[in-house]
C-alpha positions as CSV (number, residue, x, y, z in Angstrom):
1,X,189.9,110.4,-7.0
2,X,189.2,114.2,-6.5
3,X,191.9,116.4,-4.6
4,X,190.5,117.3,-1.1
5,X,191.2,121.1,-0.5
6,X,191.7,122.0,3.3
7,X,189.4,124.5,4.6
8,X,190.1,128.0,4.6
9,X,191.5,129.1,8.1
10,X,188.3,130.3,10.5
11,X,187.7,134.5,10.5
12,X,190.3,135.0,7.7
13,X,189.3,138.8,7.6
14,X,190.7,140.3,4.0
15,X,190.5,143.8,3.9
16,X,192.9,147.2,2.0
17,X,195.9,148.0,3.5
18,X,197.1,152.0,3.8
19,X,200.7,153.0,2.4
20,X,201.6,154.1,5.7
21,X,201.1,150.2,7.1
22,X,203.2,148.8,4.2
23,X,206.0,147.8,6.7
24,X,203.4,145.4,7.7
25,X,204.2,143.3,5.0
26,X,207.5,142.8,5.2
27,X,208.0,139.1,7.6
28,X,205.6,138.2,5.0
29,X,207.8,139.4,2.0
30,X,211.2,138.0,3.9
31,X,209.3,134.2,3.8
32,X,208.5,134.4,0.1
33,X,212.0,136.1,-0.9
34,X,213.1,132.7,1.3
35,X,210.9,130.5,-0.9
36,X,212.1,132.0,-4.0
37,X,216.0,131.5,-3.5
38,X,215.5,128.1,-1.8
39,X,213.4,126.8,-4.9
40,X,216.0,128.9,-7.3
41,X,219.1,130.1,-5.7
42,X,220.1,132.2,-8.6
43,X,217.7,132.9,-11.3
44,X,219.2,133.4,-15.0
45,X,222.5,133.3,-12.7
46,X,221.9,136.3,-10.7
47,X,222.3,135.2,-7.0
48,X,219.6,136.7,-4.6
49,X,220.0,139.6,-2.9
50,X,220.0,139.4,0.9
51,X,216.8,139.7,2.8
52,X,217.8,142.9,4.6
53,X,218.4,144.5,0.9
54,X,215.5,142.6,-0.9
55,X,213.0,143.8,2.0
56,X,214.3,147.5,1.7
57,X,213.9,147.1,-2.3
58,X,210.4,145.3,-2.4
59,X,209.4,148.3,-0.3
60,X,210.5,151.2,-2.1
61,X,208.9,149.3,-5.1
62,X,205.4,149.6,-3.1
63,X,205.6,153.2,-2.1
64,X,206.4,153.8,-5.8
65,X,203.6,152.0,-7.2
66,X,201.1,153.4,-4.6
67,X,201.6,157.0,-6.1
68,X,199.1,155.5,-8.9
69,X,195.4,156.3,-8.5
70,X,194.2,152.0,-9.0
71,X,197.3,150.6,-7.1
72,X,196.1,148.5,-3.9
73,X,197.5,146.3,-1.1
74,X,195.2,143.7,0.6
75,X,195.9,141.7,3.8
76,X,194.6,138.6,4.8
77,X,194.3,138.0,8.8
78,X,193.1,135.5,11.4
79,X,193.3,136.1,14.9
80,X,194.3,139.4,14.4
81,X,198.1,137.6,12.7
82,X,198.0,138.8,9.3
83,X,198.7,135.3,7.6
84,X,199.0,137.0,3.8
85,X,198.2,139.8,1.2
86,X,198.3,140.9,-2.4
87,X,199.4,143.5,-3.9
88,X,198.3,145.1,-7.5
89,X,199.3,147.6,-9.8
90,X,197.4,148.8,-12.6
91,X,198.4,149.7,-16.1
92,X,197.5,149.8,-19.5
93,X,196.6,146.9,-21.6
94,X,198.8,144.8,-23.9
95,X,198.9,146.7,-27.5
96,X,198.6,143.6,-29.6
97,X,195.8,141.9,-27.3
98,X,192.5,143.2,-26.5
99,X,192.8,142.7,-22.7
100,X,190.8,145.6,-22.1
101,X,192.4,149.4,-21.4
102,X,193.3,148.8,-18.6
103,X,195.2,145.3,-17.1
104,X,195.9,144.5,-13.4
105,X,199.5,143.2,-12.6
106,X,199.8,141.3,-9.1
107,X,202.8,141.9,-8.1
108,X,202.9,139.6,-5.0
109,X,200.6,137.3,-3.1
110,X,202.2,135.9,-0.2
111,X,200.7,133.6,2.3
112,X,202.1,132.6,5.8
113,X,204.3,129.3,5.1
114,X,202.4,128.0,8.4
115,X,199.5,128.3,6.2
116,X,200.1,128.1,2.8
117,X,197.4,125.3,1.0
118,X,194.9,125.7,3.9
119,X,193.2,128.8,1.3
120,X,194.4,132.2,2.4
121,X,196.0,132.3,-1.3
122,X,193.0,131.6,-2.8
123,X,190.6,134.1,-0.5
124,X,192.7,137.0,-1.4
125,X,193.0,136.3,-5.1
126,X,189.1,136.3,-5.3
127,X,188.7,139.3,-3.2
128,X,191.3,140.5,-5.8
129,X,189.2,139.8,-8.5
130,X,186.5,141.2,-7.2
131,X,187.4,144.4,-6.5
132,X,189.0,144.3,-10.4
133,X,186.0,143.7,-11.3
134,X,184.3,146.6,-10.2
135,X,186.4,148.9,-10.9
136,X,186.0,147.4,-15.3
137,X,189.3,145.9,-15.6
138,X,189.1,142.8,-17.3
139,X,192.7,140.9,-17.4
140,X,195.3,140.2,-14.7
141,X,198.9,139.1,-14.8
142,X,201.2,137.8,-13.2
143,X,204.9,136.3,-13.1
144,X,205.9,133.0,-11.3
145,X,209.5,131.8,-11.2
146,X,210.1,129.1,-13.6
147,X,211.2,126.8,-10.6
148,X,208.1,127.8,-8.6
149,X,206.0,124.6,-9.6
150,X,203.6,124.8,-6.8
151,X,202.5,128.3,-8.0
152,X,202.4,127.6,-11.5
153,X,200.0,124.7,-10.3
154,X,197.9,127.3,-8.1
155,X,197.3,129.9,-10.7
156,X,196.6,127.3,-13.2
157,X,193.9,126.0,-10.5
158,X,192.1,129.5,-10.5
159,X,192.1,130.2,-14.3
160,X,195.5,131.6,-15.7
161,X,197.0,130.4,-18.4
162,X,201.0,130.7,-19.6
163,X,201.1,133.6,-22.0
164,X,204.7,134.9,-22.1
165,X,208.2,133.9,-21.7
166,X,210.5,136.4,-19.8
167,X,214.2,136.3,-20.7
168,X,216.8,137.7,-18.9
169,X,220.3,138.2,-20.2
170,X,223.5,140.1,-19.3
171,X,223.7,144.1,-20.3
172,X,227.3,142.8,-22.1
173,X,226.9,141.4,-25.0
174,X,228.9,137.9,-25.6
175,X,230.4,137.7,-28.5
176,X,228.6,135.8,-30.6
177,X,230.9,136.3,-34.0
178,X,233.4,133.6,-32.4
179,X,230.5,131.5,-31.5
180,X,229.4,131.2,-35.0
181,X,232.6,130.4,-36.5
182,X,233.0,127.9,-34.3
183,X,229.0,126.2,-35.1
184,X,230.5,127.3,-38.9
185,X,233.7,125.3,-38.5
186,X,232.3,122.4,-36.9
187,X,229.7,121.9,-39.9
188,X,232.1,122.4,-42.5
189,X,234.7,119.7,-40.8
Protein backbone atom coordinates (compact mmCIF):
# COMPACT_ATOMS: atom_id res chain seq x y z
CA UNK A 1 0.00 0.00 0.00
CA UNK A 2 1.68 3.37 -1.06
CA UNK A 3 1.99 6.26 1.57
CA UNK A 4 -0.51 9.07 0.68
CA UNK A 5 1.39 12.48 1.00
CA UNK A 6 -0.91 15.49 2.04
CA UNK A 7 -0.98 18.25 -0.25
CA UNK A 8 1.23 21.07 -0.04
CA UNK A 9 -0.54 23.98 1.81
CA UNK A 10 -2.32 26.45 -1.13
CA UNK A 11 0.00 29.85 -2.16
CA UNK A 12 3.04 28.47 -0.12
CA UNK A 13 5.14 31.44 -1.60
CA UNK A 14 9.10 30.51 -0.96
CA UNK A 15 11.19 33.24 -1.59
CA UNK A 16 15.12 34.82 -0.02
CA UNK A 17 15.05 36.41 3.07
CA UNK A 18 17.45 39.70 3.84
CA UNK A 19 19.87 39.66 7.03
CA UNK A 20 18.12 42.51 8.32
CA UNK A 21 14.57 40.30 8.51
CA UNK A 22 16.47 37.41 10.29
CA UNK A 23 14.54 38.11 13.55
CA UNK A 24 11.72 36.79 11.42
CA UNK A 25 12.83 33.50 12.04
CA UNK A 26 13.02 33.20 15.40
CA UNK A 27 9.13 31.68 16.65
CA UNK A 28 10.14 29.39 13.97
CA UNK A 29 13.57 28.59 15.58
CA UNK A 30 12.00 28.55 19.33
CA UNK A 31 9.39 25.43 17.89
CA UNK A 32 12.29 23.45 16.51
CA UNK A 33 14.78 24.12 19.61
CA UNK A 34 11.29 22.79 21.35
CA UNK A 35 11.25 19.68 19.18
CA UNK A 36 14.85 19.03 19.62
CA UNK A 37 14.95 18.91 23.60
CA UNK A 38 11.46 17.20 23.81
CA UNK A 39 12.69 14.31 21.35
CA UNK A 40 16.35 14.59 23.32
CA UNK A 41 16.42 16.42 26.41
CA UNK A 42 20.14 16.43 26.66
CA UNK A 43 22.13 15.35 23.81
CA UNK A 44 25.66 13.48 24.65
CA UNK A 45 24.44 14.80 28.28
CA UNK A 46 24.61 18.42 27.67
CA UNK A 47 21.08 19.79 28.78
CA UNK A 48 19.57 22.39 26.37
CA UNK A 49 19.97 25.75 26.63
CA UNK A 50 16.86 27.87 27.33
CA UNK A 51 14.92 29.24 24.47
CA UNK A 52 15.67 32.89 25.32
CA UNK A 53 19.60 31.91 25.18
CA UNK A 54 19.26 29.32 22.25
CA UNK A 55 17.18 32.05 20.07
CA UNK A 56 19.93 34.86 20.92
CA UNK A 57 22.74 32.15 19.93
CA UNK A 58 21.05 30.60 16.69
CA UNK A 59 20.99 34.27 15.65
CA UNK A 60 24.36 35.52 16.14
CA UNK A 61 25.18 32.20 14.26
CA UNK A 62 23.09 33.64 11.09
CA UNK A 63 24.46 37.14 11.11
CA UNK A 64 27.92 35.39 11.17
CA UNK A 65 27.36 33.09 8.47
CA UNK A 66 25.66 35.84 6.26
CA UNK A 67 29.01 37.77 6.08
CA UNK A 68 29.86 34.86 3.37
CA UNK A 69 29.24 35.83 -0.32
CA UNK A 70 26.91 32.08 -1.07
CA UNK A 71 25.22 32.04 2.41
CA UNK A 72 21.25 32.33 2.07
CA UNK A 73 18.01 32.27 4.10
CA UNK A 74 14.66 31.16 2.45
CA UNK A 75 11.18 31.49 3.89
CA UNK A 76 8.22 29.65 3.12
CA UNK A 77 4.68 31.57 3.58
CA UNK A 78 0.95 31.18 3.09
CA UNK A 79 -1.36 33.69 3.79
CA UNK A 80 1.20 36.03 4.28
CA UNK A 81 2.26 33.57 7.95
CA UNK A 82 5.53 32.54 7.20
CA UNK A 83 4.96 28.68 8.03
CA UNK A 84 8.95 27.73 7.51
CA UNK A 85 12.47 28.43 5.97
CA UNK A 86 16.01 27.11 5.36
CA UNK A 87 18.93 28.38 5.90
CA UNK A 88 22.48 27.39 3.99
CA UNK A 89 25.96 28.07 4.30
CA UNK A 90 28.51 27.35 1.82
CA UNK A 91 31.97 25.94 2.15
CA UNK A 92 34.47 23.96 0.66
CA UNK A 93 34.20 20.36 -0.19
CA UNK A 94 35.21 17.32 1.84
CA UNK A 95 39.16 16.69 1.20
CA UNK A 96 38.97 12.96 0.83
CA UNK A 97 35.58 13.00 -1.33
CA UNK A 98 35.06 14.49 -4.59
CA UNK A 99 31.88 16.42 -3.53
CA UNK A 100 32.68 19.11 -5.74
CA UNK A 101 34.72 22.51 -4.50
CA UNK A 102 32.34 23.79 -3.10
CA UNK A 103 29.48 21.80 -0.61
CA UNK A 104 26.25 23.37 0.76
CA UNK A 105 25.61 22.87 4.56
CA UNK A 106 21.82 23.47 5.67
CA UNK A 107 21.91 24.51 8.66
CA UNK A 108 18.24 24.52 9.52
CA UNK A 109 14.88 23.79 7.93
CA UNK A 110 12.16 24.48 10.05
CA UNK A 111 8.49 24.12 9.30
CA UNK A 112 5.46 25.38 11.38
CA UNK A 113 4.55 22.35 13.84
CA UNK A 114 0.75 23.29 12.65
CA UNK A 115 2.10 22.26 9.35
CA UNK A 116 4.76 20.03 9.42
CA UNK A 117 4.02 16.73 6.83
CA UNK A 118 1.43 18.79 4.81
CA UNK A 119 5.00 19.68 2.40
CA UNK A 120 6.34 23.05 3.35
CA UNK A 121 9.68 20.94 4.25
CA UNK A 122 9.74 19.49 1.14
CA UNK A 123 8.98 22.81 -1.09
CA UNK A 124 11.78 24.67 0.46
CA UNK A 125 14.33 21.89 0.27
CA UNK A 126 13.70 21.70 -3.61
CA UNK A 127 13.80 25.39 -3.98
CA UNK A 128 17.07 24.80 -2.02
CA UNK A 129 18.34 22.64 -4.42
CA UNK A 130 17.57 24.53 -7.01
CA UNK A 131 19.09 27.51 -6.42
CA UNK A 132 22.38 25.11 -5.44
CA UNK A 133 22.14 24.10 -8.48
CA UNK A 134 22.59 27.03 -10.37
CA UNK A 135 24.95 28.46 -8.61
CA UNK A 136 27.45 24.60 -9.61
CA UNK A 137 27.43 23.22 -6.23
CA UNK A 138 26.97 19.72 -6.32
CA UNK A 139 26.59 18.17 -2.62
CA UNK A 140 24.64 19.15 0.48
CA UNK A 141 24.75 18.29 4.09
CA UNK A 142 23.18 18.17 6.74
CA UNK A 143 23.01 17.01 10.61
CA UNK A 144 19.88 15.47 12.29
CA UNK A 145 19.82 14.54 15.89
CA UNK A 146 20.21 10.92 16.48
CA UNK A 147 16.69 10.91 18.28
CA UNK A 148 15.14 12.94 15.47
CA UNK A 149 13.57 9.80 13.64
CA UNK A 150 11.04 11.57 11.73
CA UNK A 151 13.82 13.69 10.04
CA UNK A 152 16.08 11.01 9.41
CA UNK A 153 12.96 9.40 7.60
CA UNK A 154 12.40 12.87 5.67
CA UNK A 155 15.86 13.37 4.34
CA UNK A 156 16.11 9.82 3.49
CA UNK A 157 12.74 10.37 1.47
CA UNK A 158 14.41 13.15 -0.76
CA UNK A 159 17.76 11.41 -1.38
CA UNK A 160 20.35 11.73 1.57
CA UNK A 161 22.13 9.12 2.73
CA UNK A 162 24.01 8.61 6.35
CA UNK A 163 27.64 9.52 5.74
CA UNK A 164 29.21 10.48 9.07
CA UNK A 165 28.98 9.99 12.75
CA UNK A 166 29.38 13.05 15.04
CA UNK A 167 30.85 12.37 18.51
CA UNK A 168 30.74 14.61 21.14
CA UNK A 169 32.79 14.20 24.34
CA UNK A 170 33.89 16.29 27.33
CA UNK A 171 37.02 18.80 26.89
CA UNK A 172 38.36 16.76 30.28
CA UNK A 173 39.71 13.89 29.63
CA UNK A 174 38.57 10.71 31.85
CA UNK A 175 40.99 8.85 32.90
CA UNK A 176 41.21 6.00 31.07
CA UNK A 177 44.61 4.37 32.69
CA UNK A 178 42.32 3.18 35.72
CA UNK A 179 39.73 2.00 33.23
CA UNK A 180 42.10 -0.32 31.59
CA UNK A 181 43.43 -1.79 34.65
CA UNK A 182 40.29 -2.55 35.71
CA UNK A 183 39.15 -4.36 31.83
CA UNK A 184 43.06 -5.75 32.51
CA UNK A 185 42.19 -7.08 36.02
CA UNK A 186 38.94 -8.52 35.17
CA UNK A 187 40.47 -10.64 32.20
CA UNK A 188 43.28 -11.85 34.06
CA UNK A 189 40.95 -13.01 37.25
Amino acid sequence: MASVQQPVLPLVKVQALAVHEFDRLEPLWLALHEHHVRISPTLAGMPARSTREAWARRRARYIQWASAPDTFALIAEANDQLVGYAFVTVASGYCSWNSGERQAQLETLSVAPSIRGQGVGERLLAAVRERLTKAGIESITLAAACANDGAHRFYERHGFRRAEIVFVAATAQPDLSARAQNVSRKRFA
